[in-house]
Coordinates of C-alpha atoms and ligand atoms in Angstrom, one line a residue:
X216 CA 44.8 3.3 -7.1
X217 CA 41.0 2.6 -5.6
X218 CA 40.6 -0.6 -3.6
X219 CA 37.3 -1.9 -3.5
X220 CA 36.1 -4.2 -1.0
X221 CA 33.8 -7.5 -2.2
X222 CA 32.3 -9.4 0.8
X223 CA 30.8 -12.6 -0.7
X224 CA 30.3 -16.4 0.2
X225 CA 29.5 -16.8 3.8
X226 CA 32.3 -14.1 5.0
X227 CA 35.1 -14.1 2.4
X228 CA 36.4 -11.4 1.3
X229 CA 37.6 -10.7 -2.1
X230 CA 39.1 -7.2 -3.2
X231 CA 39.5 -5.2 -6.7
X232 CA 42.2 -3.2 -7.0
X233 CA 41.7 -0.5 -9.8
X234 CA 43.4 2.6 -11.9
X235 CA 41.5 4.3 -14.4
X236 CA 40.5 1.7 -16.5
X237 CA 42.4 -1.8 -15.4
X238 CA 41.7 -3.7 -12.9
X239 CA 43.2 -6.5 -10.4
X240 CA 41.5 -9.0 -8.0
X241 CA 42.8 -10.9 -5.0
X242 CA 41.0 -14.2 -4.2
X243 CA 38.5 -14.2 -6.7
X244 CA 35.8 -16.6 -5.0
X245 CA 32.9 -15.8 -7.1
X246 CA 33.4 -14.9 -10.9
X247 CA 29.8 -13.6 -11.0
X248 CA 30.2 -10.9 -8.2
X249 CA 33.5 -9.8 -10.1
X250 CA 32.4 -9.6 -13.0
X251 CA 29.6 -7.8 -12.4
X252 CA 32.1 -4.7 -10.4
X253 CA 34.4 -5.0 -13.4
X254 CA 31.4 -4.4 -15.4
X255 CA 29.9 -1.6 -13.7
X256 CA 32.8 0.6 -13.3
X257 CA 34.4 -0.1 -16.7
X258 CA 37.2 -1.8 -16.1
X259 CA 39.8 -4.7 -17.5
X260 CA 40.7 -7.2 -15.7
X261 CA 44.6 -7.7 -15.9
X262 CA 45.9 -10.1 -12.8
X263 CA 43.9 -12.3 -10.3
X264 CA 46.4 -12.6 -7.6
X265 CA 45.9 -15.7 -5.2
X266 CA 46.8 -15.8 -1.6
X267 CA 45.8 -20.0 -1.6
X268 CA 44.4 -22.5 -2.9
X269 CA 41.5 -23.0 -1.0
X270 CA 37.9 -23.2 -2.8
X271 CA 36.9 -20.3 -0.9
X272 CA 39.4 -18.0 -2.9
X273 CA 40.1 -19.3 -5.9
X274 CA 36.5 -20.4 -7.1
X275 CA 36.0 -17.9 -9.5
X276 CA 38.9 -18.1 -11.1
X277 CA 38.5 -20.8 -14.0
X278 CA 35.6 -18.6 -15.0
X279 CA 37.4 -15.3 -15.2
X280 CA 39.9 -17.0 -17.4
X281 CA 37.4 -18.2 -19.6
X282 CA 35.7 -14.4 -20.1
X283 CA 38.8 -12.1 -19.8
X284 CA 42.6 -12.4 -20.6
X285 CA 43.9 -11.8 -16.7
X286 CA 47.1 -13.7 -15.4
X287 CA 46.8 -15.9 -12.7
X288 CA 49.6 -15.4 -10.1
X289 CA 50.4 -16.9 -7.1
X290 CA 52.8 -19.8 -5.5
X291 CA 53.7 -22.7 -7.5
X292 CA 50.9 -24.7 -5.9
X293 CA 49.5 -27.2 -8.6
X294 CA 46.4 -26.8 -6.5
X295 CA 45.8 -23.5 -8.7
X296 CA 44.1 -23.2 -11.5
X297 CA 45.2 -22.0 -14.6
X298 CA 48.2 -20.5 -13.5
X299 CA 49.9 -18.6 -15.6
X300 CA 52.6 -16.7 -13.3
X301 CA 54.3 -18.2 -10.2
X302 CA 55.6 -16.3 -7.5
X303 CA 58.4 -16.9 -5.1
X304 CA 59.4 -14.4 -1.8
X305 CA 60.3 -11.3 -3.2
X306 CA 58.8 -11.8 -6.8
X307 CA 57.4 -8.2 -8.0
X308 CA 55.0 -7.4 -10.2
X309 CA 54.2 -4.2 -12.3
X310 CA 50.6 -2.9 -12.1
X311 CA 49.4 0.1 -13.3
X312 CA 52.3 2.6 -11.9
X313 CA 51.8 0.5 -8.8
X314 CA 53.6 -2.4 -8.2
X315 CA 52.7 -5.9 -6.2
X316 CA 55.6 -7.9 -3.8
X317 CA 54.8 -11.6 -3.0
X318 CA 55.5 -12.6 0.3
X319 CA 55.5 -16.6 1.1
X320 CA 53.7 -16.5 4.2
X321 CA 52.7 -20.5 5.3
X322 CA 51.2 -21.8 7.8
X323 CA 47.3 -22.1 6.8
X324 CA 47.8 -23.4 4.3
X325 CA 51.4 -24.6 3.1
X326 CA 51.9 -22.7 0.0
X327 CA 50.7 -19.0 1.1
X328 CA 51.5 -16.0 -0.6
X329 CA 50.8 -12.3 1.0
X330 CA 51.1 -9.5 -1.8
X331 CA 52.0 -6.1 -0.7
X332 CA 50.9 -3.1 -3.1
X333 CA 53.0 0.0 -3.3
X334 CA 51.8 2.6 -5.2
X335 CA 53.0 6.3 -5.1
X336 CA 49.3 7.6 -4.6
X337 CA 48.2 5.7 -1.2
X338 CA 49.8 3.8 2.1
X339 CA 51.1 0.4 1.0
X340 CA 48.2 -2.4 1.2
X341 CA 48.9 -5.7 2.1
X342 CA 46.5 -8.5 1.0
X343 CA 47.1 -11.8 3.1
X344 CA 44.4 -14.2 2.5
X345 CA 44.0 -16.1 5.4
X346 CA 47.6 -16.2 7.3
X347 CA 46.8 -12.9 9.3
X348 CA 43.1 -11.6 10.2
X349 CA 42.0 -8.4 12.1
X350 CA 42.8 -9.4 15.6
X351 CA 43.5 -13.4 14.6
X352 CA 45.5 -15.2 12.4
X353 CA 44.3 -18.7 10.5
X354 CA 44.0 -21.9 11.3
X355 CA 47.1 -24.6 11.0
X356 CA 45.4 -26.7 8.6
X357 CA 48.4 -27.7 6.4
X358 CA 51.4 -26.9 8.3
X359 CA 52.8 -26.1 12.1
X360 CA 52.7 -23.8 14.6
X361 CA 56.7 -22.8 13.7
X362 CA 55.9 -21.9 10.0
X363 CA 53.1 -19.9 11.0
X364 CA 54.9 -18.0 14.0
X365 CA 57.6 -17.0 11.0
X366 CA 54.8 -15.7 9.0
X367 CA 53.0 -13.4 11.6
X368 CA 56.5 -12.1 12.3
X369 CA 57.4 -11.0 8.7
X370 CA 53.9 -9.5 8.6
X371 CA 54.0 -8.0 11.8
X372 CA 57.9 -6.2 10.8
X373 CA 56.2 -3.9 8.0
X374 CA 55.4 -0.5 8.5
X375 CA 52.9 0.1 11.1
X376 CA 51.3 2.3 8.7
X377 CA 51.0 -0.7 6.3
X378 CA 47.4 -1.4 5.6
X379 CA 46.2 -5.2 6.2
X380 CA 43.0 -6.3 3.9
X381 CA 42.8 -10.4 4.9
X382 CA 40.5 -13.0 3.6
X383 CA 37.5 -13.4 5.9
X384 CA 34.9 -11.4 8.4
X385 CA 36.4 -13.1 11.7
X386 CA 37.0 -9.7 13.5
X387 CA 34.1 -9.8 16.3
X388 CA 34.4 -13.4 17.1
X389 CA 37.8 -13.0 17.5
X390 CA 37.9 -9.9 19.6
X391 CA 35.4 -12.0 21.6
X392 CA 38.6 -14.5 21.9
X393 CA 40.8 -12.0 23.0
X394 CA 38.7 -10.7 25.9
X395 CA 37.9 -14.4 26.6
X396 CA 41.7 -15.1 27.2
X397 CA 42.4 -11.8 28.6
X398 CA 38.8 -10.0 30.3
X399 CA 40.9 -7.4 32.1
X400 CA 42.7 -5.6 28.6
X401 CA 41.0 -2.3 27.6
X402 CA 42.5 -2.7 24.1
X403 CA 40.5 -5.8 23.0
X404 CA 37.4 -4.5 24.6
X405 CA 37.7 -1.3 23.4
X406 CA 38.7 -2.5 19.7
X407 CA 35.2 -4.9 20.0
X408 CA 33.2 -2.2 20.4
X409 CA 34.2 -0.5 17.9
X410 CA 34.2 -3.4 15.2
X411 CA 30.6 -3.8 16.3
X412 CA 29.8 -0.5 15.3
X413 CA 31.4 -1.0 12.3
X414 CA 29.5 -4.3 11.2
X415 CA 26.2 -3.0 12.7
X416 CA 26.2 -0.2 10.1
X417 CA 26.9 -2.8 7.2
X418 CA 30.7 -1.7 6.9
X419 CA 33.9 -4.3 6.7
X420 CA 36.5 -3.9 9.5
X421 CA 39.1 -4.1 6.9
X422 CA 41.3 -2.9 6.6
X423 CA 43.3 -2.8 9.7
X424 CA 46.9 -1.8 9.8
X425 CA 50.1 -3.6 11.4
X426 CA 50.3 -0.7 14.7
X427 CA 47.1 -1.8 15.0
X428 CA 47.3 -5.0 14.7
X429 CA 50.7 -5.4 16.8
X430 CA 48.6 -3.5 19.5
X431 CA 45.5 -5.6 19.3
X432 CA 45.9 -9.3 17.8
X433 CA 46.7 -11.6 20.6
X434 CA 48.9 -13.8 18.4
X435 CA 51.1 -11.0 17.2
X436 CA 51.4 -10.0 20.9
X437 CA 52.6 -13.7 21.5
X438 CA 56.5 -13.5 23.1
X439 CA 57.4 -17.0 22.0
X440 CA 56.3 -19.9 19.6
X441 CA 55.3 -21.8 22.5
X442 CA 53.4 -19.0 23.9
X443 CA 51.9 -18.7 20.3
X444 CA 51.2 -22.2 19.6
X445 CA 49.1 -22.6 23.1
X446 CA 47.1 -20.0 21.8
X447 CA 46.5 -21.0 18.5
X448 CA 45.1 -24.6 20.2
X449 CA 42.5 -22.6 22.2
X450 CA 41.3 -20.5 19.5
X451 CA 40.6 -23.8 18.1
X452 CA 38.5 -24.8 20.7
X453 CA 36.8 -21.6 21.4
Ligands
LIG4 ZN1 41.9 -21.0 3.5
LIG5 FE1 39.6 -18.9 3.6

């Protein structure tokens, strides 16, 4: 199983997930960009998996459906289009030898869904839109501080091991939050220079992995919801 990372839009990220000959994507945002990967490595699209419904992941989905016969999956959120195969926590899904486990992780938005590939062949891969980024987590925008605590706390007890592919590029301006709240922790400055490297020579900072992340995301190393939902308010106004 290859996983193929698609930066498009301003600084979403969309991902193809591939055997042989078939293909999956989560978050499509742009049909054109897909299509054109699909295209070039010969592949057949079977499942677009959704982590929300925002326009930012799901805009390329109504054209995919028109050109190929992929299912749509993803929580029973009318806000979807087209589809075709709901998902509720602990839903699995067969795909190519590998298989895909919905998580219901809310809090951006209020009908999340966090998929985590296990395949004999590579380290699981979790794919979780916008509810966790490298060193952040996303914005409250349809539901509470609570929900969201609940969700970074089933992410964060996977396997440390797990890999974590999210939905946007927010890693440098986050690490850049992190220092802000705490300037004397070697991990977030350390973990910023790094990233920087990373972007400077054009490369993604995805994925990261739960250690990681438990080690340098300041809202996974949160010790209570209060704790969690102070820090959420001044990422807001950072
Ligand atoms: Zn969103
Ligand atoms: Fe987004």
């Amino acid at each position: 199983m290859k996983i193929v990372v698609l930066p498009l839009l301003a600084d979403n990220y969309t991902y193809l997930l591939h055997t042989e000959t078939e293909a999956a994507v989560v978050d499509p945002a742009d049909a054109d960009v897909v299509q054109r990967e699909l295209e070039r490595r010969s592949l057949t699209l079977t499942h677009m998996l959704i982590t929300h419904a925002h326009h930012d992941h799901v805009g390329g989905v109504p054209s995919l459906k028109r050109h190929t016969a992929a299912a749509v999956v993803g929580a029973p959120d009318d806000r979807i289009p087209g589809l075709d195969h709901p998902v509720r926590e602990g839903s699995v899904l067969a795909f190519g030898g590998a298989s895909f486990t919905a998580l219901m992780t809310p809090g951006h938005g209020a009908h999340d869904v966090s998929y985590l590939l296990q395949t004999p062949d590579r380290q699981d891969a979790l794919f979780c839109g916008d509810t966790l980024f490298v060193s952040g987590c996303g914005r409250l925008l349809e539901s509470d501080a609570e929900t969201m605590w609940a969700s970074l706390k089933k992410l964060a007890a996977l396997p440390d091991d797990t890999e974590l592919y999210c939905g946007h590029e927010y890693t440098e301006e986050n690490l850049e939050f992190a220092v802000s709240e705490c300037p004397d922790d070697p991990v977030y400055q350390k973990r910023l220079i790094a990233v920087r490297e990373r972007l400077r020579e054009g490369l993604p900072s995805v994925p990261s992995n739960i250690g990681l992340e438990k080690k340098a995301n300041p809202f996974l190393r949160c010790e209570s919801l209060v704790e969690f939902a102070d820090l959420r308010k001044r990422k807001d106004r950072f």
